[in-house]
mmCIF file of C-alpha atoms and ligand atoms in Angstrom:
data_model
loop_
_atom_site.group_PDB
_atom_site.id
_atom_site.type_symbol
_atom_site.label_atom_id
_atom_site.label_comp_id
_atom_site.label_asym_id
_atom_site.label_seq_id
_atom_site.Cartn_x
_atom_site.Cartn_y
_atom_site.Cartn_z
ATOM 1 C CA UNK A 1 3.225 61.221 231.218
ATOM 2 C CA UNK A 2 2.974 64.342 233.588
ATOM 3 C CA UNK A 3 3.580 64.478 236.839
ATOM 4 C CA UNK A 4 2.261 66.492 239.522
ATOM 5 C CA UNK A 5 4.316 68.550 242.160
ATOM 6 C CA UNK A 6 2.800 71.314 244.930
ATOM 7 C CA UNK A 7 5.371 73.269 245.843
ATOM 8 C CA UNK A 8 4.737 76.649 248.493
ATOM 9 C CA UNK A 9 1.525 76.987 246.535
ATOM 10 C CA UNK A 10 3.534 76.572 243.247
ATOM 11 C CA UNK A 11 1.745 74.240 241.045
ATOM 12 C CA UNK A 12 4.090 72.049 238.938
ATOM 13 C CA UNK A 13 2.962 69.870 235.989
ATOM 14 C CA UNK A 14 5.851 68.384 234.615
ATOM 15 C CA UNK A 15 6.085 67.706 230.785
ATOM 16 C CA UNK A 16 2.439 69.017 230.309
ATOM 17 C CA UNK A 17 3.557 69.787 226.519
ATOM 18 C CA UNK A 18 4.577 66.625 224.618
ATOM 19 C CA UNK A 19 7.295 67.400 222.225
ATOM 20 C CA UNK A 20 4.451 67.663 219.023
ATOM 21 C CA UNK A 21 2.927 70.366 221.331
ATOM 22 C CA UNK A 22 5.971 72.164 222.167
ATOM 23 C CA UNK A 23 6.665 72.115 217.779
ATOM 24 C CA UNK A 24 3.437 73.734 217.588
ATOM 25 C CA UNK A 25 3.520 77.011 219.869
ATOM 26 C CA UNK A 26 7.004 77.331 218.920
ATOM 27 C CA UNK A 27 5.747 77.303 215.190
ATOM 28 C CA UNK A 28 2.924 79.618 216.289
ATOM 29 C CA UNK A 29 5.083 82.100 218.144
ATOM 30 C CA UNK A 30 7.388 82.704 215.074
ATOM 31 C CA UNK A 31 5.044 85.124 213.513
ATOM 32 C CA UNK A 32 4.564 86.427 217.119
ATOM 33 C CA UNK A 33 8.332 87.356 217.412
ATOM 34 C CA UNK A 34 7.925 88.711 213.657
ATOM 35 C CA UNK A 35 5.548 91.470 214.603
ATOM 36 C CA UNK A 36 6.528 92.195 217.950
ATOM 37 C CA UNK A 37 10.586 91.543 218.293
ATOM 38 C CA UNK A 38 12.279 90.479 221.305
ATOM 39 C CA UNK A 39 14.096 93.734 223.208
ATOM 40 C CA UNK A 40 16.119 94.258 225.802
ATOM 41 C CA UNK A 41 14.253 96.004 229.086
ATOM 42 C CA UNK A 42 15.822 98.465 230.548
ATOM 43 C CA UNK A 43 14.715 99.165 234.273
ATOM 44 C CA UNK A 44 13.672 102.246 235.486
ATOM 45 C CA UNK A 45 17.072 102.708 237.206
ATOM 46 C CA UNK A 46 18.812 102.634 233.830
ATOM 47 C CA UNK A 47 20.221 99.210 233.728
ATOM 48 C CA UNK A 48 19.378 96.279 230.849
ATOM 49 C CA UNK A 49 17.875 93.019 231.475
ATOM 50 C CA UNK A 50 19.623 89.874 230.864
ATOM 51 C CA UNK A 51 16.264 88.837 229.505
ATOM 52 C CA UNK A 52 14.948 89.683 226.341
ATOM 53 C CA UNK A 53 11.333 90.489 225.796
ATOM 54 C CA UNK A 54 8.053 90.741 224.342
ATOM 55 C CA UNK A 55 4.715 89.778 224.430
ATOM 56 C CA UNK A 56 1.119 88.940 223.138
ATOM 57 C CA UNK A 57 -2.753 89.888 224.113
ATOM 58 C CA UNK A 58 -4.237 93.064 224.216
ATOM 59 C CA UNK A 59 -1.014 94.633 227.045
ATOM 60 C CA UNK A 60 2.123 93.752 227.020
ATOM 61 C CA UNK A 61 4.682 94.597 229.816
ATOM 62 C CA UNK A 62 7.608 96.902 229.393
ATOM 63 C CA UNK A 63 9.826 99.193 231.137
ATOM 64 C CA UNK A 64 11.793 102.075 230.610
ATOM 65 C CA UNK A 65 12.880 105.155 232.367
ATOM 66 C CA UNK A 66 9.467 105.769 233.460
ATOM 67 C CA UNK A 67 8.752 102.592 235.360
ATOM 68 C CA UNK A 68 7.285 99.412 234.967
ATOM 69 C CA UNK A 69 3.175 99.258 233.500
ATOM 70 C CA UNK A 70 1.352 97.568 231.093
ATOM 71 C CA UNK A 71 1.116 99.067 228.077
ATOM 72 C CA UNK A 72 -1.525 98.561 225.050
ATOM 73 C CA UNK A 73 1.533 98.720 222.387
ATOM 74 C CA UNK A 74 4.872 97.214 221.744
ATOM 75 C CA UNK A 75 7.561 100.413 222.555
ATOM 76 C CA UNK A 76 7.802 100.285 218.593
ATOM 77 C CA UNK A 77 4.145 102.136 218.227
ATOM 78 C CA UNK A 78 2.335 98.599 217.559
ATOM 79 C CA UNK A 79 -0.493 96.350 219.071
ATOM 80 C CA UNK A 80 0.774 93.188 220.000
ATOM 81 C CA UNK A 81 0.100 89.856 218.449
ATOM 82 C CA UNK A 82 -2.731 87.697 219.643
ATOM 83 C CA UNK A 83 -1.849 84.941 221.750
ATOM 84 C CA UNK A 84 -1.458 82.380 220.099
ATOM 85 C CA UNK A 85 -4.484 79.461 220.389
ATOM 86 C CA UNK A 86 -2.525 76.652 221.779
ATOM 87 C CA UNK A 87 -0.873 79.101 224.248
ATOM 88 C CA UNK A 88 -4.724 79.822 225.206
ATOM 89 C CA UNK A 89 -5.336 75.940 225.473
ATOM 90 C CA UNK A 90 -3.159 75.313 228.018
ATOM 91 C CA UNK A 91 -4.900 78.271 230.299
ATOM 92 C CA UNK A 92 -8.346 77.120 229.609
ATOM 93 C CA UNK A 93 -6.989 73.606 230.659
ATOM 94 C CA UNK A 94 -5.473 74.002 233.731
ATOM 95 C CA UNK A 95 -7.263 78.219 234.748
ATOM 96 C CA UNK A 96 -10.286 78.650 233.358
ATOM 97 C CA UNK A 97 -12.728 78.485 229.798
ATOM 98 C CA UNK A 98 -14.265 81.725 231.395
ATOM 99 C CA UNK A 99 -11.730 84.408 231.598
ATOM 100 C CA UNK A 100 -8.849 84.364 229.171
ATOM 101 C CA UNK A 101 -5.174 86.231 230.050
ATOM 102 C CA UNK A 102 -4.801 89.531 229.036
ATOM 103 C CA UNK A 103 -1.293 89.437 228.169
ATOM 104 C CA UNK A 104 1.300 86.670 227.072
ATOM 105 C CA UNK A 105 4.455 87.354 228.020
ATOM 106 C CA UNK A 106 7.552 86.464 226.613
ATOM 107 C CA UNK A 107 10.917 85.985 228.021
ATOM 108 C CA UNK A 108 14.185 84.877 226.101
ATOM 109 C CA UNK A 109 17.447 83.622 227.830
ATOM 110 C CA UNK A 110 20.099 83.305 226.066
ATOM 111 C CA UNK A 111 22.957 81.273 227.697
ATOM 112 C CA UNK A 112 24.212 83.866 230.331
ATOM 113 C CA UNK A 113 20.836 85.297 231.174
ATOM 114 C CA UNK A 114 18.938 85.081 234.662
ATOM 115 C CA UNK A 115 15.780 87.058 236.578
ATOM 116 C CA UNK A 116 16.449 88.531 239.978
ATOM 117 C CA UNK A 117 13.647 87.628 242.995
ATOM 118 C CA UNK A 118 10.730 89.682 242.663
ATOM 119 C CA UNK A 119 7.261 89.864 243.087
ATOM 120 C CA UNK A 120 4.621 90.307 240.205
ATOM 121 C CA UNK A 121 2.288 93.135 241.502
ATOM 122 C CA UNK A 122 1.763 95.401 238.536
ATOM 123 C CA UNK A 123 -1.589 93.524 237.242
ATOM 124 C CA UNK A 124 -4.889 94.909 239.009
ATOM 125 C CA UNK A 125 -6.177 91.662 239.646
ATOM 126 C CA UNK A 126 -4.263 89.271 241.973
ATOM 127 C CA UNK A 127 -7.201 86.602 242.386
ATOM 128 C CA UNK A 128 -6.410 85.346 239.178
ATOM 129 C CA UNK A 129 -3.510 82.800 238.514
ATOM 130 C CA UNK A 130 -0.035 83.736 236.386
ATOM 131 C CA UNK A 131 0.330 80.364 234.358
ATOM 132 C CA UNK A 132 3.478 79.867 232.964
ATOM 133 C CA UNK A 133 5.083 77.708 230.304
ATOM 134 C CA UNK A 134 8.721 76.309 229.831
ATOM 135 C CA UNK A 135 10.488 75.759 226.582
ATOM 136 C CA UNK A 136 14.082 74.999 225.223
ATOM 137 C CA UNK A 137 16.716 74.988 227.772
ATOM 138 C CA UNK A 138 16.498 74.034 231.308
ATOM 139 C CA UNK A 139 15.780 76.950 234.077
ATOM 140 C CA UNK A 140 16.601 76.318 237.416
ATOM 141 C CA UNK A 141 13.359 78.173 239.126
ATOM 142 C CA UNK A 142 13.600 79.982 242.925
ATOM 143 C CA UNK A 143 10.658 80.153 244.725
ATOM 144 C CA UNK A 144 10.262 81.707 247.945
ATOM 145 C CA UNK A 145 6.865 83.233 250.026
ATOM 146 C CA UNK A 146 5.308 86.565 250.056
ATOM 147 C CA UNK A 147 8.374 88.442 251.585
ATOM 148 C CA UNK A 148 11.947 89.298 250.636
ATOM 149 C CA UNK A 149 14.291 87.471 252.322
ATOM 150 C CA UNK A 150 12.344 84.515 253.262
ATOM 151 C CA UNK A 151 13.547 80.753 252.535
ATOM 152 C CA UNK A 152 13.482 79.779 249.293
ATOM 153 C CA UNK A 153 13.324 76.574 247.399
ATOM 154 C CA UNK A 154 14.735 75.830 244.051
ATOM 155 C CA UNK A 155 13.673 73.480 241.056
ATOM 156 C CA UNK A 156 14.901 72.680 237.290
ATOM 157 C CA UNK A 157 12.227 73.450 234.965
ATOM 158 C CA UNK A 158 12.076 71.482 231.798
ATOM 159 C CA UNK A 159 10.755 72.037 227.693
ATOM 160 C CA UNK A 160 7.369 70.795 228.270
ATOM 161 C CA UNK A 161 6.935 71.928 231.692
ATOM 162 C CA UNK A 162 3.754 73.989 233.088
ATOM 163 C CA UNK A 163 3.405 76.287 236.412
ATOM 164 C CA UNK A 164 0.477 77.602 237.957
ATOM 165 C CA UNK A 165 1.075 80.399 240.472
ATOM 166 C CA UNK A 166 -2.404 80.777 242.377
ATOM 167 C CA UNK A 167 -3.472 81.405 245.729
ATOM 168 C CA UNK A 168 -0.676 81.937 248.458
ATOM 169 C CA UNK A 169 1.926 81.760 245.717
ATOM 170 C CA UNK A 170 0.529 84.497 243.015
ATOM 171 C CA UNK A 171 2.413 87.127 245.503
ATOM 172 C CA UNK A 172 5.621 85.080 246.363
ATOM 173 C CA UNK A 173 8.847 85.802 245.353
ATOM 174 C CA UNK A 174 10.466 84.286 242.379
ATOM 175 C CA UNK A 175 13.200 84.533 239.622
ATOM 176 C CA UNK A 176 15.303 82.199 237.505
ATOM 177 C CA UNK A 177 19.116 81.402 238.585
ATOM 178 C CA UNK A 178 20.365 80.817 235.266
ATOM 179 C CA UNK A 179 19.510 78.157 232.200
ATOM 180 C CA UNK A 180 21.540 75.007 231.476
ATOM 181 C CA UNK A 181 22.829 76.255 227.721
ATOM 182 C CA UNK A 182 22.574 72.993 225.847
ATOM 183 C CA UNK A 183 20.076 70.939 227.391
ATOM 184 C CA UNK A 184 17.276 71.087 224.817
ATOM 185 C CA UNK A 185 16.836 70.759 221.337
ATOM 186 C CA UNK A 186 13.552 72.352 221.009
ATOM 187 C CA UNK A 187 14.803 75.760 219.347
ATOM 188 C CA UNK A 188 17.371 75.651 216.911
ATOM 189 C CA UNK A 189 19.936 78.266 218.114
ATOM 190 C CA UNK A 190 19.069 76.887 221.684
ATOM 191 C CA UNK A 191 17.921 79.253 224.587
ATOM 192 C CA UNK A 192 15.110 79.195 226.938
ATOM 193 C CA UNK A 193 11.522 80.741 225.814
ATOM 194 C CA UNK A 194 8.940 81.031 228.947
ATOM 195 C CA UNK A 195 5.396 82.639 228.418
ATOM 196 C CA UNK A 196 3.662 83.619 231.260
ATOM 197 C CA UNK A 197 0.110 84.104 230.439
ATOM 198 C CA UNK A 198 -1.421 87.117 233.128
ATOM 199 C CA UNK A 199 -4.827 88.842 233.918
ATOM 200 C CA UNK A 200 -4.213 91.842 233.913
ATOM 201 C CA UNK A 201 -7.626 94.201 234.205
ATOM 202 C CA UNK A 202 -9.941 93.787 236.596
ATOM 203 C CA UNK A 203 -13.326 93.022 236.114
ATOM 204 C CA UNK A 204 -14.506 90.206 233.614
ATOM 205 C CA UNK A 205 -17.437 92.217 232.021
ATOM 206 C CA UNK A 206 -15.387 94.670 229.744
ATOM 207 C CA UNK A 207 -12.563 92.399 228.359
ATOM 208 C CA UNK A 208 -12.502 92.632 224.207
ATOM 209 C CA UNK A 209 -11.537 88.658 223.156
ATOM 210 C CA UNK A 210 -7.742 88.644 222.509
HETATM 211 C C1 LIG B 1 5.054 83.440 240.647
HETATM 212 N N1 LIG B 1 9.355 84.758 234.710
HETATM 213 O O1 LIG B 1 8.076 86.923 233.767
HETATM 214 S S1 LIG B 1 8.034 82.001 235.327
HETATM 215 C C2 LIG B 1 8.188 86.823 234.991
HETATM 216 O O2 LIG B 1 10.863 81.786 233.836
HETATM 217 C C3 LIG B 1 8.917 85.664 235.548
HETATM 218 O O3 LIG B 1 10.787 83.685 232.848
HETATM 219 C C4 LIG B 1 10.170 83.645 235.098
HETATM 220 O O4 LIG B 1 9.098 85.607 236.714
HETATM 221 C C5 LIG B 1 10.639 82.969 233.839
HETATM 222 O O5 LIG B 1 7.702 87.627 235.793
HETATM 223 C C6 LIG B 1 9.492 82.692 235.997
HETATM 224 C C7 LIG B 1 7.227 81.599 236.786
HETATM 225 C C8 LIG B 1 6.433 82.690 237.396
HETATM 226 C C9 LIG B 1 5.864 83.685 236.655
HETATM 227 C C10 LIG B 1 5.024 84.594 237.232
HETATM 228 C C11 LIG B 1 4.742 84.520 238.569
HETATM 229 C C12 LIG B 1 6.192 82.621 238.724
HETATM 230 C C13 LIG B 1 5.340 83.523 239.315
HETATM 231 C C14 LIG B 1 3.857 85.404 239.174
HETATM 232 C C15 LIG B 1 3.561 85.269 240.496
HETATM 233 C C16 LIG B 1 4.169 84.302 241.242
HETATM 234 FE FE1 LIG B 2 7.773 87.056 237.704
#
């Protein structure tokens, strides 16, 4: 069973995936990690991520010494993957049939990784939702409001578990702490995945099906 939490704005459903449904996008994003590998981001001031990444859709996010963007090909000269279509299921579930995400992204952390607080402001369109969804190890998840230094409140998110960021909390500040190495099963050499699933371009009209 699932269970509900509202948190800030934060919209927690708790073991939305059952474990057969968590098999089958990991099973679907192997040939997504074939074709468009994990790397390491480097931010614009020169130092690597903890967190390895990639994505899926017609943009992907990266960074280099340039700066953040989206960006219509994987930094080795490729178009991403399609998101996969039980990645999609989940949006049209719990988002919307209508509009579909522009980008999937992917994030790896291996046992000593973690995200910093930020915000997510590099997508044109804010009125949509970021949906995002937790597998493998355990991430304990920091959510605070719309400004830096504001309280913040923290939660363990499981393999299985879904969050939709809409509304007041689409702008808040947010990041991962660290991972609890060892507390799944799901992927073999352990680690957490999480795919955030993003509208990107505004205006619904000229969007190619990813
Ligand atoms: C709140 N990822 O990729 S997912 C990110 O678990 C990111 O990998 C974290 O923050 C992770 O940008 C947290 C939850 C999340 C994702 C996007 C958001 C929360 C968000 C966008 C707006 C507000
Ligand atoms: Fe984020």
């Amino acid at each position: 069973m699932t269970a509900r939490l509202m948190v800030r704005g934060f919209d927690i459903r708790k073991s939305w995936l059952d474990e057969a449904a968590q098999h089958d996008i990991i099973a679907a994003l192997r040939p997504v990690l074939r074709a468009a590998p994990l790397m390491r981001p480097v931010t614009p001031r020169g130092r690597p991520m903890s967190v390895r990444m990639t994505a899926a859709g017609r943009l992907g996010w990266i960074t280099d010494a340039s700066g953040y963007r989206y960006a219509a090909q994987h930094p080795q000269g490729t178009q991403w993957p399609a998101i996969p279509e039980p990645v999609l299921r989940i949006w049209s579930d719990l988002v919307s049939p209508e509009r579909m995400p522009d980008c999937c992204l992917i994030n790896f952390y291996g046992p000593e990784a973690r995200m910093g607080l930020h915000q997510d402001k590099d997508e044109g369109d804010f009125s949509w939702p970021v949906l995002s969804v937790s597998l493998g190890d355990d991430g304990l998840f920091r959510m605070g409001g719309p400004r830096r230094g504001g309280k913040t409140e923290s939660l363990w998110l499981g393999s299985g578990d879904v969050v939709v960021m809409g509304g007041e909390a689409r702008l808040a500040y947010h990041g991962i702490d660290r991972i609890r190495p060892g507390s799944s099963r799901l992927l073999p050499k352990g680690g957490r995945l999480n795919l955030t699933l993003r509208v990107v371009d505004q205006g619904a009209m000229e969007q190619q099906p990813t």
